[in-house]
PDB file of C-alpha atoms in Angstrom:
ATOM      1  CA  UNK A 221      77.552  99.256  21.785  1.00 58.00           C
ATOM      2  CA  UNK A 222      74.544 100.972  20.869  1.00 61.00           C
ATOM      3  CA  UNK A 223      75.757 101.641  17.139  1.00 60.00           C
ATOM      4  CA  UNK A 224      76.421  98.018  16.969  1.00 52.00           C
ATOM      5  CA  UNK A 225      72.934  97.166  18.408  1.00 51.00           C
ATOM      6  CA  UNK A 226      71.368  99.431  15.871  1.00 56.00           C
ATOM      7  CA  UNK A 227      73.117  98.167  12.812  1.00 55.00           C
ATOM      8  CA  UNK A 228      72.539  94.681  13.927  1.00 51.00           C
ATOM      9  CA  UNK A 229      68.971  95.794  13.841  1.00 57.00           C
ATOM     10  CA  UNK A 230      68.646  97.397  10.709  1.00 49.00           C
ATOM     11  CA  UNK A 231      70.556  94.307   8.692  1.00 48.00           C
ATOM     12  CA  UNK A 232      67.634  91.888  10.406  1.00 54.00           C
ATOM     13  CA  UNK A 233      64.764  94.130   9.493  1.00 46.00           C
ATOM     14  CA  UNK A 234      66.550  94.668   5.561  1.00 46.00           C
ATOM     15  CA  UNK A 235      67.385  91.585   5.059  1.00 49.00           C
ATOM     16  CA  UNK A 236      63.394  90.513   6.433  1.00 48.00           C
ATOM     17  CA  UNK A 237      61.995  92.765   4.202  1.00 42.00           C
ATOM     18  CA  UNK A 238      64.311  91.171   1.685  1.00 42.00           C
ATOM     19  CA  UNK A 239      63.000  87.825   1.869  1.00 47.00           C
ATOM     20  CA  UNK A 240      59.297  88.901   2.180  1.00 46.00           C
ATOM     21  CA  UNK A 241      59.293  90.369  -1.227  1.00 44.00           C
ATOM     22  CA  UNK A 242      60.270  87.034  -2.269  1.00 52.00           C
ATOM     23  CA  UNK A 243      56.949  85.583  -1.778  1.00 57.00           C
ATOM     24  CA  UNK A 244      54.666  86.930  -4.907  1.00 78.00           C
ATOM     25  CA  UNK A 245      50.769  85.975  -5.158  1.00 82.00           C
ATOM     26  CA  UNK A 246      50.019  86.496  -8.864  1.00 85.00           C
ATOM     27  CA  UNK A 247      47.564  88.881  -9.803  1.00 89.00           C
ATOM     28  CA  UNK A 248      43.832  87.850 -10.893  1.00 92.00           C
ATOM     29  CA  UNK A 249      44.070  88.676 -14.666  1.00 95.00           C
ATOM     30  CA  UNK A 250      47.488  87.525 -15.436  1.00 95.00           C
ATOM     31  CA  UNK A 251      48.699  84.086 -16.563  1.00 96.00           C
ATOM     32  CA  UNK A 252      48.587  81.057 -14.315  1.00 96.00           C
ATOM     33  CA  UNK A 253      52.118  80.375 -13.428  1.00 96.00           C
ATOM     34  CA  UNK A 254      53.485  77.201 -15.394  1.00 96.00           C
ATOM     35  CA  UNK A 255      54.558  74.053 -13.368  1.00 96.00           C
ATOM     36  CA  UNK A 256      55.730  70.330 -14.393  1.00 97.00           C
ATOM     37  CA  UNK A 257      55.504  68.135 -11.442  1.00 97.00           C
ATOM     38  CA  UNK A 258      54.925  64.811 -10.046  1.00 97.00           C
ATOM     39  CA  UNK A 259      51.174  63.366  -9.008  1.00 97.00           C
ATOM     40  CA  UNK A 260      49.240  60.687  -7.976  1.00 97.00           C
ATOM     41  CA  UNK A 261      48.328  60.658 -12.098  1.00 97.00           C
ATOM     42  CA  UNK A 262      51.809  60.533 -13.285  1.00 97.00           C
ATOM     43  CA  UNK A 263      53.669  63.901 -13.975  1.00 98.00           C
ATOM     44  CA  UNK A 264      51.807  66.790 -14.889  1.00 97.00           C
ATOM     45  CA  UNK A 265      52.467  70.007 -16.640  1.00 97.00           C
ATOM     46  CA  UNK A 266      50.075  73.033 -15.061  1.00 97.00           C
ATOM     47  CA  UNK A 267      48.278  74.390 -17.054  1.00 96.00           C
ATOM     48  CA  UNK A 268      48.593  72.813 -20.517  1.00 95.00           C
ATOM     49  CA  UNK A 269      47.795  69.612 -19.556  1.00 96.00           C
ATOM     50  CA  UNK A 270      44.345  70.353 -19.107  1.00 95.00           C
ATOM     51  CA  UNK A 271      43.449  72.030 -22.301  1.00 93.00           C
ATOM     52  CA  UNK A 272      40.541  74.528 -22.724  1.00 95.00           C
ATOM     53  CA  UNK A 273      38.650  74.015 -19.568  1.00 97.00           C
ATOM     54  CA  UNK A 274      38.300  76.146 -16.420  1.00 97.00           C
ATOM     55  CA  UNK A 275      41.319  74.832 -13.706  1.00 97.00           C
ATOM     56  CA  UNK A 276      41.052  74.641 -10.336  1.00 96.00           C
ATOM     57  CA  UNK A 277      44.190  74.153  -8.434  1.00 96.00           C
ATOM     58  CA  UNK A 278      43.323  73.896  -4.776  1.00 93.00           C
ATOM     59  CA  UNK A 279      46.331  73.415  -1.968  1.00 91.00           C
ATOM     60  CA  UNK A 280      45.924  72.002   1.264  1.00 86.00           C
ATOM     61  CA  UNK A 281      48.634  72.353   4.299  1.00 84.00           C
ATOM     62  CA  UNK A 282      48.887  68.518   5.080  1.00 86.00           C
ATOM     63  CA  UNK A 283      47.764  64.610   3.992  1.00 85.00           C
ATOM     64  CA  UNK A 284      46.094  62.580   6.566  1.00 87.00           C
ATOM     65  CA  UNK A 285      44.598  66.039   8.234  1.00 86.00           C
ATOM     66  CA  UNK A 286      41.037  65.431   8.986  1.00 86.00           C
ATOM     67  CA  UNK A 287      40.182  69.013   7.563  1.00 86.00           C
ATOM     68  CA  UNK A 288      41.957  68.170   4.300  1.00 89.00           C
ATOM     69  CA  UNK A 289      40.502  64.905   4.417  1.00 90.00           C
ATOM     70  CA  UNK A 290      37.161  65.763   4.162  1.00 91.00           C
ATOM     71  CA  UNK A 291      37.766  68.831   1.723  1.00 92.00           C
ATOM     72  CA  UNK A 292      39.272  66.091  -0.858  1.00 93.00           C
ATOM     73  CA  UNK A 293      36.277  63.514  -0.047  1.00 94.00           C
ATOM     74  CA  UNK A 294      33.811  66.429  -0.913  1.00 94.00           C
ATOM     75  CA  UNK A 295      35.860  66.931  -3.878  1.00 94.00           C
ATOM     76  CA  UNK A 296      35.912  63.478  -4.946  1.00 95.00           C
ATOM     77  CA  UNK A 297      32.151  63.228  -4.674  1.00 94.00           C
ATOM     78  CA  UNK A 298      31.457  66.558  -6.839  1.00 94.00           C
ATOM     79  CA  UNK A 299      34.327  65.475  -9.427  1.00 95.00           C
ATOM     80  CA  UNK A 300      31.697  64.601 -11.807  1.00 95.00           C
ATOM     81  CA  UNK A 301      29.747  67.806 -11.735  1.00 95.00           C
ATOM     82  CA  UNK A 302      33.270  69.655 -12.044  1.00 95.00           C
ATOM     83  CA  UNK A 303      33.492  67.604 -15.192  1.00 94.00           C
ATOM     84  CA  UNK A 304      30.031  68.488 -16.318  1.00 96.00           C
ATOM     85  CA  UNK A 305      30.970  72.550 -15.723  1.00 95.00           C
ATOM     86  CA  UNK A 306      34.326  71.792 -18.172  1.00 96.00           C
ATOM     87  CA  UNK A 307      36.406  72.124 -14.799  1.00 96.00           C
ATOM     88  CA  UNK A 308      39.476  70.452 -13.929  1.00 97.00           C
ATOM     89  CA  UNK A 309      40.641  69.969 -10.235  1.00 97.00           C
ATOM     90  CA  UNK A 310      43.898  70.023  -9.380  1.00 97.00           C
ATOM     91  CA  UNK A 311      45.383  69.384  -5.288  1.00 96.00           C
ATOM     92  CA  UNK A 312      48.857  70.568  -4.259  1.00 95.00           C
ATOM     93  CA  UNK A 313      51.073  70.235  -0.982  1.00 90.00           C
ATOM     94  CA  UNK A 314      53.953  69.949   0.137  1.00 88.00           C
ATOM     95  CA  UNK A 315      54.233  66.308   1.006  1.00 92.00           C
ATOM     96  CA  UNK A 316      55.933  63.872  -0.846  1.00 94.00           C
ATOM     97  CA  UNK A 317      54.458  61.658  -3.667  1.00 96.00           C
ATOM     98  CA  UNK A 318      54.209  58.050  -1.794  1.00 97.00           C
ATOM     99  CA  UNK A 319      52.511  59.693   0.648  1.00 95.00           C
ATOM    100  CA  UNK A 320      49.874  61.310  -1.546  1.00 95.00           C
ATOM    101  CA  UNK A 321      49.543  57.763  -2.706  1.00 97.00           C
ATOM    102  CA  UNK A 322      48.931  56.249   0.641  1.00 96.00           C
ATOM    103  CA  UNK A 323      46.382  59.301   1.846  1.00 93.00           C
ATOM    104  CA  UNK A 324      44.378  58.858  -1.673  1.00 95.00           C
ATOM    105  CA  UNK A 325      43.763  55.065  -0.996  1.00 96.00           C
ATOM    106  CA  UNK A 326      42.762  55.328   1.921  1.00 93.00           C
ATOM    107  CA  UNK A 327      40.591  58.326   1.672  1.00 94.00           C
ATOM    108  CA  UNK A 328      39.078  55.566  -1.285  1.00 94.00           C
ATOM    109  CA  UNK A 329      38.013  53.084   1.463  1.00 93.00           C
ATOM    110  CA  UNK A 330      35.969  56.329   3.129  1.00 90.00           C
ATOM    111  CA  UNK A 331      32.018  56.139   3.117  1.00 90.00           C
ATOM    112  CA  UNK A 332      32.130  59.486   4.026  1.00 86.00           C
ATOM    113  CA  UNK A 333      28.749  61.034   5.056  1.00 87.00           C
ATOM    114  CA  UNK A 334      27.139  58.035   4.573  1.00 85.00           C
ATOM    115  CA  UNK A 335      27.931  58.251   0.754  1.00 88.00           C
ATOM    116  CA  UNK A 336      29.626  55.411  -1.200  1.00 91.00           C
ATOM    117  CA  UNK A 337      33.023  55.146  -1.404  1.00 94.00           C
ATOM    118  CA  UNK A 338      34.632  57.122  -4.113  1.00 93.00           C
ATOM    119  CA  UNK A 339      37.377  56.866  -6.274  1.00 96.00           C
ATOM    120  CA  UNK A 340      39.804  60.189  -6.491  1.00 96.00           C
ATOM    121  CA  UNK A 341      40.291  60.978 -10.362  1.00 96.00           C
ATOM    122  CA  UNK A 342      42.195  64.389 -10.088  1.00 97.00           C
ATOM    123  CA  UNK A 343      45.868  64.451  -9.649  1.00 98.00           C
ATOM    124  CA  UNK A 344      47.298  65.179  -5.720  1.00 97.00           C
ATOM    125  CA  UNK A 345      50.397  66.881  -6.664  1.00 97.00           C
ATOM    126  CA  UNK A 346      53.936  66.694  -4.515  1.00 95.00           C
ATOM    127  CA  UNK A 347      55.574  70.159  -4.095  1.00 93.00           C
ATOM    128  CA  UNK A 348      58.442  68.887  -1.793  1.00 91.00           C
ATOM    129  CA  UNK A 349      60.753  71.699  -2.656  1.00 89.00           C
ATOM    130  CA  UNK A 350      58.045  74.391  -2.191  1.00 88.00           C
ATOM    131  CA  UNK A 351      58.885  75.127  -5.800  1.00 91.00           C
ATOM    132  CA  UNK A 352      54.892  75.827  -6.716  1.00 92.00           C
ATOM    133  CA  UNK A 353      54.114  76.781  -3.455  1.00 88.00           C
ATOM    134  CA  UNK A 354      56.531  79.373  -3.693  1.00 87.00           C
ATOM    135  CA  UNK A 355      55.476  80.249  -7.891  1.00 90.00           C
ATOM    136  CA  UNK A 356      51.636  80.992  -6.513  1.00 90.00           C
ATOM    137  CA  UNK A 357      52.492  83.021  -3.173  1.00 85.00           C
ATOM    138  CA  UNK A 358      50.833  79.829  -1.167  1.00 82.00           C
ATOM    139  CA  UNK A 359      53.857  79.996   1.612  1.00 75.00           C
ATOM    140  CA  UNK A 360      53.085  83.077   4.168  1.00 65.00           C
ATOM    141  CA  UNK A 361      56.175  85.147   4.712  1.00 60.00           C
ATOM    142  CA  UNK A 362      55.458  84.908   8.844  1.00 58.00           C
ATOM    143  CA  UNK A 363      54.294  81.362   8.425  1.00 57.00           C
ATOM    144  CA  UNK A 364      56.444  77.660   8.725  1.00 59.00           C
ATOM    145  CA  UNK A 365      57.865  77.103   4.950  1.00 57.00           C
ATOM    146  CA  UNK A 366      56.730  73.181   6.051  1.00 58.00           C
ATOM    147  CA  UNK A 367      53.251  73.898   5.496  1.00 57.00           C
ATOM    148  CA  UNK A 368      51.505  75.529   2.592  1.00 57.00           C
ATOM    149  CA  UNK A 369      47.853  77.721   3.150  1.00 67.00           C
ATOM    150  CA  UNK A 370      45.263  76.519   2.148  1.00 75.00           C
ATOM    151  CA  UNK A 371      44.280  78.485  -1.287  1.00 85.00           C
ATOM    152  CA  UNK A 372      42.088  78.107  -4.209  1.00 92.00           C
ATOM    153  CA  UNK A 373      42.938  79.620  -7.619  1.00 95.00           C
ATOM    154  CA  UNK A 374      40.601  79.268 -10.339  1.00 96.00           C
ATOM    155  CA  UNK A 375      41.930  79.513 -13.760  1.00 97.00           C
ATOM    156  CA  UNK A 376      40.435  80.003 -17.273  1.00 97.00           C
ATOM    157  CA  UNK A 377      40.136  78.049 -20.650  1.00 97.00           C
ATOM    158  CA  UNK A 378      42.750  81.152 -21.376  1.00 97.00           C
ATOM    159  CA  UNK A 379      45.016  79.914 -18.802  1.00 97.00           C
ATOM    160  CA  UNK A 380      44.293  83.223 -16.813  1.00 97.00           C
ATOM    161  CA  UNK A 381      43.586  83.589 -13.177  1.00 96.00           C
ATOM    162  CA  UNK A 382      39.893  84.993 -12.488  1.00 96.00           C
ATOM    163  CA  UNK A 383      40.028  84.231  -8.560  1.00 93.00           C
ATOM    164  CA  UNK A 384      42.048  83.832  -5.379  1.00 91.00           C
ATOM    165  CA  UNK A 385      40.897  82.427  -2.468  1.00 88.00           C
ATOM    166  CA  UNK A 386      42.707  81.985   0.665  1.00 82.00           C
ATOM    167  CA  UNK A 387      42.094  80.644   4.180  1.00 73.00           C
ATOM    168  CA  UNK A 388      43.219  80.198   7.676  1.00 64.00           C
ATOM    169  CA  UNK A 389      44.633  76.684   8.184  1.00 61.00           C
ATOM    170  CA  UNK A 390      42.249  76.587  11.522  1.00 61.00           C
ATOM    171  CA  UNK A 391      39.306  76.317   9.337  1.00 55.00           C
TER     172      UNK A 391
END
C-alpha cells in the first residue's frame, strides 16, 4: 500500500510540474508573441497591425469588474496622450466578444470622475480559448484558467518587449 501511495504521489507531482512548464512569460528583449484575434474593432493581428509605434497590450481578469472598469475609463481618457507618445493600447481577457461589446458601451455612458463621457477607441480583445493568455504567460499555473492576471507588456516600434508588469487581481 505504501508503494502504491508513493507512486501515486510522484505521477501527481510529475505530471504538475509537467503542466507548469507549460505556462511561459516571454522574456523582455525578445519578440512580442504574434496573435490574430477578434475585438471590439474588428479582428486584429498583434503586433503588425499597429505598425511602428510603441504597443501596449494590457489584460484585465474580468468585464463589468469595477477595478477593470475604472482602469479602462482612465485609459479611455489618456487615449489621446497615448496617441501623442506614438503608443497603441491594446485590452485582452478572457471573455467573449458580445460581451466586450456590451461592457465598452456602457463604460461610454460613464462620467467617470466627474469627466465627460468618453468614447473607447482601442480594441478590447476576446481570448475565450486562453489561446493569448496562454502565448504571454498571463494564466498563473496555481491560479483558475477562467481568469487571466492582470499584466501590462509594453512593446516596441521593433515589435520587442521592453517591460512586464504584473499584478495581484486584489488590486
Amino acid at each position: 500500500m505504501k508503494k502504491l501511495t508513493i507512486i501515486t504521489i510522484t505521477t501527481i507531482l510529475t505530471i504538475s510540474l509537467i503542466h507548469a512548464q507549460d505556462v511561459t512569460i516571454p522574456k523582455i528583449g525578445v519578440e512580442a508573441p504574434e496573435f490574430t484575434a477578434h475585438s471590439t474593432n474588428g479582428v486584429i493581428n498583434f503586433p503588425s497591425d499597429f505598425g511602428d509605434n510603441w504597443k501596449i497590450l494590457f489584460a484585465h481578469p474580468k468585464d463589468f469588474t469595477p477595478v477593470c472598469s475604472s482602469e479602462i475609463l482612465e485609459l479611455a481618457h489618456e487615449q489621446e496622450s497615448f496617441e501623442k507618445m506614438g503608443a497603441k493600447i491594446v485590452v485582452v481577457s478572457i471573455d467573449p466578444l458580445e460581451q466586450h461589446n456590451h461592457w465598452k458601451a456602457a463604460l461610454e455612458m460613464v462620467e467617470y470622475k466627474d469627466r465627460h463621457t468618453v468614447k473607447i477607441g482601442f480594441p478590447l480583445v476576446a481570448d475565450e480559448d486562453h489561446a493569448i493568455a496562454k502565448r504571454y504567460g498571463m494564466i498563473h499555473t496555481t491560479a483558475d484558467v477562467s481568469q487571466n492576471v492582470r499584466g501590462v507588456y509594453y512593446v516596441d516600434p521593433e515589435n520587442i518587449i521592453r517591460a512586464i508588469f504584473f499584478y495581484p487581481n486584489e488590486v
